[in-house]
mmCIF file of C-alpha atoms and ligand atoms in Angstrom:
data_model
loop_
_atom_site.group_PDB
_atom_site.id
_atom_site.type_symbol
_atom_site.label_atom_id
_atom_site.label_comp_id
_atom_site.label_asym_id
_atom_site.label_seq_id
_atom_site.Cartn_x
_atom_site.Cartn_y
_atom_site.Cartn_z
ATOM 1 C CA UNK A 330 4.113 -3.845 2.429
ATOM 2 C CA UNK A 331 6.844 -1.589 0.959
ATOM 3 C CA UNK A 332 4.567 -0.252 -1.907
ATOM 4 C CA UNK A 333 2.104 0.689 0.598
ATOM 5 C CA UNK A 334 1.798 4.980 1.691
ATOM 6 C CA UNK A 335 0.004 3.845 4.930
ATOM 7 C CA UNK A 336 3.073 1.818 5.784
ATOM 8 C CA UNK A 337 5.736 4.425 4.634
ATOM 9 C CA UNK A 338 4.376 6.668 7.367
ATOM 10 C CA UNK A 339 5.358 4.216 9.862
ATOM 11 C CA UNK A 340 8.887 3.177 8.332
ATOM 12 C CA UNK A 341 9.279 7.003 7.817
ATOM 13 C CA UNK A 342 8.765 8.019 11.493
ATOM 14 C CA UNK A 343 10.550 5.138 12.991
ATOM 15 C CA UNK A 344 13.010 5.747 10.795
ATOM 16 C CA UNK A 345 13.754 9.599 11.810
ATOM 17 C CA UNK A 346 12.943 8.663 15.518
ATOM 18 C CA UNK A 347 15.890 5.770 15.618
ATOM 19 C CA UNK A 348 13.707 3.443 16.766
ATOM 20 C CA UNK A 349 14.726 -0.028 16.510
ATOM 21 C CA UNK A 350 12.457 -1.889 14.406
ATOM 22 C CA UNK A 351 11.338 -5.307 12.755
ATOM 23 C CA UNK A 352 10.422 -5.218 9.316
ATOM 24 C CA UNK A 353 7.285 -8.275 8.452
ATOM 25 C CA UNK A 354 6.385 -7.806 4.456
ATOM 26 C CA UNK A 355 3.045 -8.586 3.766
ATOM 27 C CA UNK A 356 1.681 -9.122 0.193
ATOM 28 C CA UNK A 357 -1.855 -7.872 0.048
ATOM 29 C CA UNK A 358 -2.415 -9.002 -3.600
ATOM 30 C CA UNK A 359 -1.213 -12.546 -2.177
ATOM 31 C CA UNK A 360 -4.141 -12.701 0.097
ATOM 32 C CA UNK A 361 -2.005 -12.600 3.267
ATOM 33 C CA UNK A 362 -3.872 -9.705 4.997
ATOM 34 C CA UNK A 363 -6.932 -11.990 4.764
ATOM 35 C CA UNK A 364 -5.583 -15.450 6.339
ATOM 36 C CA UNK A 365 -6.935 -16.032 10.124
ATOM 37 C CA UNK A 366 -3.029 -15.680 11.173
ATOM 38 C CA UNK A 367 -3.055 -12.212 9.894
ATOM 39 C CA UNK A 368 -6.513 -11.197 11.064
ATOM 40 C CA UNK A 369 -5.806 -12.393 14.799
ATOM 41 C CA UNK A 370 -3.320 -9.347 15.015
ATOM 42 C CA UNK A 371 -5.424 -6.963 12.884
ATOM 43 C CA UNK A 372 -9.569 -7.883 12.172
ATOM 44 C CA UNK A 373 -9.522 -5.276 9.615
ATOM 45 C CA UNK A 374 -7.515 -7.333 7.501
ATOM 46 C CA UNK A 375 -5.102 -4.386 5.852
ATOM 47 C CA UNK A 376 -1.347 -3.353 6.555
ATOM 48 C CA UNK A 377 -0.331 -1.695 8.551
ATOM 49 C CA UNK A 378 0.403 -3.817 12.130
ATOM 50 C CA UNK A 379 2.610 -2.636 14.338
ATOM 51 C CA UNK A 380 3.426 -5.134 17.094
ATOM 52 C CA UNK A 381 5.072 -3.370 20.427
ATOM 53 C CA UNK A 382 7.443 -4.986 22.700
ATOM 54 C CA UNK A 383 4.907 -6.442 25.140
ATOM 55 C CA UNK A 384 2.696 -8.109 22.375
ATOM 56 C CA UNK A 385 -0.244 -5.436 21.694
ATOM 57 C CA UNK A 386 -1.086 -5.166 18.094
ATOM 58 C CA UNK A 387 -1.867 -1.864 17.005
ATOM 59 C CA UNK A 388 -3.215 -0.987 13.806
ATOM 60 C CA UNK A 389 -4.466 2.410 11.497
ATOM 61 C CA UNK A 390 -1.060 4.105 10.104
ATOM 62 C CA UNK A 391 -2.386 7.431 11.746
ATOM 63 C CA UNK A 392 -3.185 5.936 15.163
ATOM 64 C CA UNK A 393 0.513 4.133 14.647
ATOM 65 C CA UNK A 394 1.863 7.753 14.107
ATOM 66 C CA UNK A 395 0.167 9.027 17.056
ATOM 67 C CA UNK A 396 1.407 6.083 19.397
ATOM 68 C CA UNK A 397 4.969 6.523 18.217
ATOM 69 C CA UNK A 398 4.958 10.429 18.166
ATOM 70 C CA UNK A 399 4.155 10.668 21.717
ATOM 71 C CA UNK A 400 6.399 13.082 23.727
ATOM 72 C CA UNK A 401 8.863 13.379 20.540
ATOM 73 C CA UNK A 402 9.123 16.526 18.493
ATOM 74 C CA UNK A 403 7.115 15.011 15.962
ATOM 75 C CA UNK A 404 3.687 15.749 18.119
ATOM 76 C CA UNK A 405 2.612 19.111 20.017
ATOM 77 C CA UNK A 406 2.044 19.294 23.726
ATOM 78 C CA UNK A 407 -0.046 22.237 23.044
ATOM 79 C CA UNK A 408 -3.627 20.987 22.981
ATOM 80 C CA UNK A 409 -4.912 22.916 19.932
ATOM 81 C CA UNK A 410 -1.943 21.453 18.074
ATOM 82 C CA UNK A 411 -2.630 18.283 18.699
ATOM 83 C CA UNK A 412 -6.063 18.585 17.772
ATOM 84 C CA UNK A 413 -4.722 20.052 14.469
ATOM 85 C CA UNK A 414 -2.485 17.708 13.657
ATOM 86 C CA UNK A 415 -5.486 14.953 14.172
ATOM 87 C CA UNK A 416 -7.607 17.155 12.020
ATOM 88 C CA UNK A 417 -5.272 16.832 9.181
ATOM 89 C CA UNK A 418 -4.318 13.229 9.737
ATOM 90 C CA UNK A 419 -8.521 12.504 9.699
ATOM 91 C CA UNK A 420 -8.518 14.626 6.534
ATOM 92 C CA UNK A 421 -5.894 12.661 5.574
ATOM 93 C CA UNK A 422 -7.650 9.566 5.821
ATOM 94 C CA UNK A 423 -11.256 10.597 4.399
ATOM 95 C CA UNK A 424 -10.312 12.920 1.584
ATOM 96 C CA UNK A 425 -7.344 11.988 0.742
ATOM 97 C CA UNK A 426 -6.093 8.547 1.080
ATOM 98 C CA UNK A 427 -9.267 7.269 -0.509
ATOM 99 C CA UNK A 428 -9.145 8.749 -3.751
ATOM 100 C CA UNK A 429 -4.985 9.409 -4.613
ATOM 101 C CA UNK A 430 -4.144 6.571 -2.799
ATOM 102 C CA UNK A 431 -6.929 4.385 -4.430
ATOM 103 C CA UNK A 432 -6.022 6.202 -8.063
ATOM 104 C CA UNK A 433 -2.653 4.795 -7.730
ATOM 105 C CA UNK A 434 -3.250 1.327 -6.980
ATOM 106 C CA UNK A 435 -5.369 1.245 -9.974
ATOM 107 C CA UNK A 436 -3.137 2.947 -12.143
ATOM 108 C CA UNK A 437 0.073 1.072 -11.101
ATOM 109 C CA UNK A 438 -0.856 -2.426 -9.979
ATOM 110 C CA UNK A 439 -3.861 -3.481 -11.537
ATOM 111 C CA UNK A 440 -4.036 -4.305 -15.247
ATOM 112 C CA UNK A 441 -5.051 -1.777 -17.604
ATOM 113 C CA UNK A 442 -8.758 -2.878 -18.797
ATOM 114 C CA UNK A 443 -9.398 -3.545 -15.192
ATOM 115 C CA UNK A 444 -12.763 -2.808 -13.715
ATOM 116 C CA UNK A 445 -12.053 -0.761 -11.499
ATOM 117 C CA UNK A 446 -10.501 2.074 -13.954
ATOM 118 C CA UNK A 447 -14.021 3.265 -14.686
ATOM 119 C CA UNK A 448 -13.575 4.736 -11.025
ATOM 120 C CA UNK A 449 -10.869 6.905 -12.198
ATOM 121 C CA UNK A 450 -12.307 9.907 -13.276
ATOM 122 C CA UNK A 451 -14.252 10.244 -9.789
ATOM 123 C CA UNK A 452 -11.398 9.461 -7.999
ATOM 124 C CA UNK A 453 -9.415 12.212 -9.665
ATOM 125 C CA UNK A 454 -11.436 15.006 -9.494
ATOM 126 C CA UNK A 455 -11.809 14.353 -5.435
ATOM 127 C CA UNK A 456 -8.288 13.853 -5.622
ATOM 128 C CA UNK A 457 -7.595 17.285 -7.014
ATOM 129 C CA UNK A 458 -10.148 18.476 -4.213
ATOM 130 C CA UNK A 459 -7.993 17.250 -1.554
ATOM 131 C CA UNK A 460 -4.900 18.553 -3.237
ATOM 132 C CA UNK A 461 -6.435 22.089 -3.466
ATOM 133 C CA UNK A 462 -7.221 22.315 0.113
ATOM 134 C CA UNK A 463 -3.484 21.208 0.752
ATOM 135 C CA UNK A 464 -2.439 23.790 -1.885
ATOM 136 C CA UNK A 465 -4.436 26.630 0.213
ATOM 137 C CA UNK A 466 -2.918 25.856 3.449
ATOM 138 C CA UNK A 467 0.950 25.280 2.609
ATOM 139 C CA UNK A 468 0.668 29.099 0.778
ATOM 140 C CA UNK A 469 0.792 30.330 4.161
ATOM 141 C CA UNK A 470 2.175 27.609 5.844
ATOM 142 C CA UNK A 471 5.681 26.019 5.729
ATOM 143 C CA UNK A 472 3.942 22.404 7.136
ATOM 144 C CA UNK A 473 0.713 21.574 8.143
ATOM 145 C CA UNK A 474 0.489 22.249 12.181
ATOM 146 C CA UNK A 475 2.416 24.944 14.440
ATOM 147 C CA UNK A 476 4.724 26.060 11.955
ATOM 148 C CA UNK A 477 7.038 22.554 12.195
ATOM 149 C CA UNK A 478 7.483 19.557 10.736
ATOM 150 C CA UNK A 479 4.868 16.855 12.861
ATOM 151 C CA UNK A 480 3.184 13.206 12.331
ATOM 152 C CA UNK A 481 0.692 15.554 10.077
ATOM 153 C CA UNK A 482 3.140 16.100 7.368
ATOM 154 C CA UNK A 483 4.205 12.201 7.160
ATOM 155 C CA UNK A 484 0.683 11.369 7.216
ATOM 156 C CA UNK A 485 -0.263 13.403 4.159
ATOM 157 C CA UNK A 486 3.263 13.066 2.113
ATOM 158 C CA UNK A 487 3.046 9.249 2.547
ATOM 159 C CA UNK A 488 0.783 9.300 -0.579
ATOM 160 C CA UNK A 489 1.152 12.701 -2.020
ATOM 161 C CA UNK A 490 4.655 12.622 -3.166
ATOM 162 C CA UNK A 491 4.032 9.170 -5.427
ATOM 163 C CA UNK A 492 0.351 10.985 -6.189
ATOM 164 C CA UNK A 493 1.732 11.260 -9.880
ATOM 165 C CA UNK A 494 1.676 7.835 -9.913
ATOM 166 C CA UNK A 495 -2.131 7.678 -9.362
ATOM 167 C CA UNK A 496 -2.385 10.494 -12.774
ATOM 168 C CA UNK A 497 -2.144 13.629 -10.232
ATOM 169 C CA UNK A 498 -0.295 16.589 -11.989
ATOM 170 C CA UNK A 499 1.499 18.482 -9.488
ATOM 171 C CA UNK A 500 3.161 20.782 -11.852
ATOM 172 C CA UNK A 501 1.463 23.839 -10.570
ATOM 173 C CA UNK A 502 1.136 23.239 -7.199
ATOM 174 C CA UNK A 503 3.812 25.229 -6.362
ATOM 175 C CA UNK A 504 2.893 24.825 -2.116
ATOM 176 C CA UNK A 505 3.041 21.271 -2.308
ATOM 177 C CA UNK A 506 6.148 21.095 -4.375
ATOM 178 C CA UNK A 507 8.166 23.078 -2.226
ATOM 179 C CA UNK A 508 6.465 21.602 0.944
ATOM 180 C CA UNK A 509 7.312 18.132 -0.609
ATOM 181 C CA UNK A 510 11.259 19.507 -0.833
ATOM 182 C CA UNK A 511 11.181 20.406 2.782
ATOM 183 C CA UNK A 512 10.173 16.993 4.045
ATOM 184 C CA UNK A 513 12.629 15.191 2.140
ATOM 185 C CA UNK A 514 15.152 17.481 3.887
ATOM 186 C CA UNK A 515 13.942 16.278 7.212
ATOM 187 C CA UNK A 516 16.797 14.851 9.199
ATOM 188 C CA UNK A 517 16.471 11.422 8.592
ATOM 189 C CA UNK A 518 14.584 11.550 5.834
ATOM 190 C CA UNK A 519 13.784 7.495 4.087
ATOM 191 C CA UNK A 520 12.504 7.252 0.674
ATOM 192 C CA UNK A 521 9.610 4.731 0.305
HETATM 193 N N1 GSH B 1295 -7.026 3.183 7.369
HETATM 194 C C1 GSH B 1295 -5.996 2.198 7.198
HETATM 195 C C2 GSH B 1295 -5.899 1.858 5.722
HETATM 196 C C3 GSH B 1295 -4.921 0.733 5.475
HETATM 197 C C4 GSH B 1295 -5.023 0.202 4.066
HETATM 198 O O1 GSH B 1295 -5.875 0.635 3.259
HETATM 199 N N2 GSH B 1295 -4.148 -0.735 3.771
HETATM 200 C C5 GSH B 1295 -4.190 -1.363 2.469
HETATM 201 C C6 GSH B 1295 -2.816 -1.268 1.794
HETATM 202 S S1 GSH B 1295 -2.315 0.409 1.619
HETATM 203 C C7 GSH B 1295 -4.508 -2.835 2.653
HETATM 204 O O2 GSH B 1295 -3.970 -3.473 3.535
HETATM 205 N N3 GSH B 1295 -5.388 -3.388 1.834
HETATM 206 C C8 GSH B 1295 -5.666 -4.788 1.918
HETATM 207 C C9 GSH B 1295 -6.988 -5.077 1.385
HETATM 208 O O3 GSH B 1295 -7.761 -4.156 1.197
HETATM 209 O O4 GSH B 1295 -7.247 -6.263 1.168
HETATM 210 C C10 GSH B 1295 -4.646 2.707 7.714
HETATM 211 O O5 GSH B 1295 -4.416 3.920 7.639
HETATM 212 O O6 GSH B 1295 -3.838 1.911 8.218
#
């Protein structure tokens, strides 16, 4: 789903890897990650699914990232690296993801008296938490592991650069801004 930071970080990495690859759009507000077709290839029921060559269905964006990263510069051989980059990418995905990612679906795709903006205030101020912690680490760090750009910077700009869109001020997060500048000058940098 094109809309979707958890399938950015795929299309972003394939992208800057030159990896041939087939593009399947899925509509989640269609239902389509919830028909039996869809849930043979992923039981979870959510984008992304990235089929490989010999027919395995893999899901999880990160694990996706980790697959396709393998023995590229975009992952360490150095053990504690790795480890670090998995560290963010699991930060990514529990304090993170669930609250700017979340803020931004309601904000932008779900009508404005919805339900679920009640949950916005909670959602922003853990939002901001994860943001902070990002803030710390980029003061004294250019990207997130070993001092280059990795699979742990597309994991956590997938939904941090379109985090305004969820209500997230980044005006004085300097760190992220600039950190944000030096992705998108990643050779072969995609927008979403
Ligand atoms: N942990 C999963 C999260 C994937 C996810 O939340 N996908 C959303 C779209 S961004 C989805 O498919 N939602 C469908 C639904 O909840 O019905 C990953 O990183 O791949």
């Amino acid at each position: 789903m094109r809309e979707s930071g958890n399938c950015y970080k795929v299309k972003l990495l394939l992208e800057q890897l030159g990896e041939a690859y087939d593009w399947r759009e899925i509509d989640i507000f269609k239902g389509q990650t919830k028909e039996p077709s869809y849930l043979e290839r992923n039981p979870v029921g959510e984008v992304p699914t990235m089929q490989l060559p010999d027919g395995t269905y893999l899901a999880q964006s990160n694990a996706i990232l980790f697959f396709l990263a393998e023995e590229t510069p975009f992952l360490f051989a150095n053990r504690l690296h790795r480890a670090q980059v998995l560290q963010w990418m699991f930060f990514e995905q529990y304090s993170h993801e669930p609250y700017i990612a979340v803020a931004r679906k309601i904000r932008k795709f779900l009508p404005p008296y919805h339900e679920e903006t009640a949950k916005l205030p909670e959602l922003e101020r853990r939002g901001y938490q994860a943001l902070t912690v990002m803030e710390q680490h980029l003061a004294q760090n250019d990207f997130f592991v070993g001092g280059k750009y990795s699979i742990a910077d597309i994991a956590l700009y997938a939904y941090t650069h379109v985090a305004h869109e969820g209500g997230f001020d980044l005006t004085r997060l300097v760190n992220i801004r600039r950190w944000l500048v030096n992705v998108r000058n990643q050779p072969g940098y995609k927008s979403m």
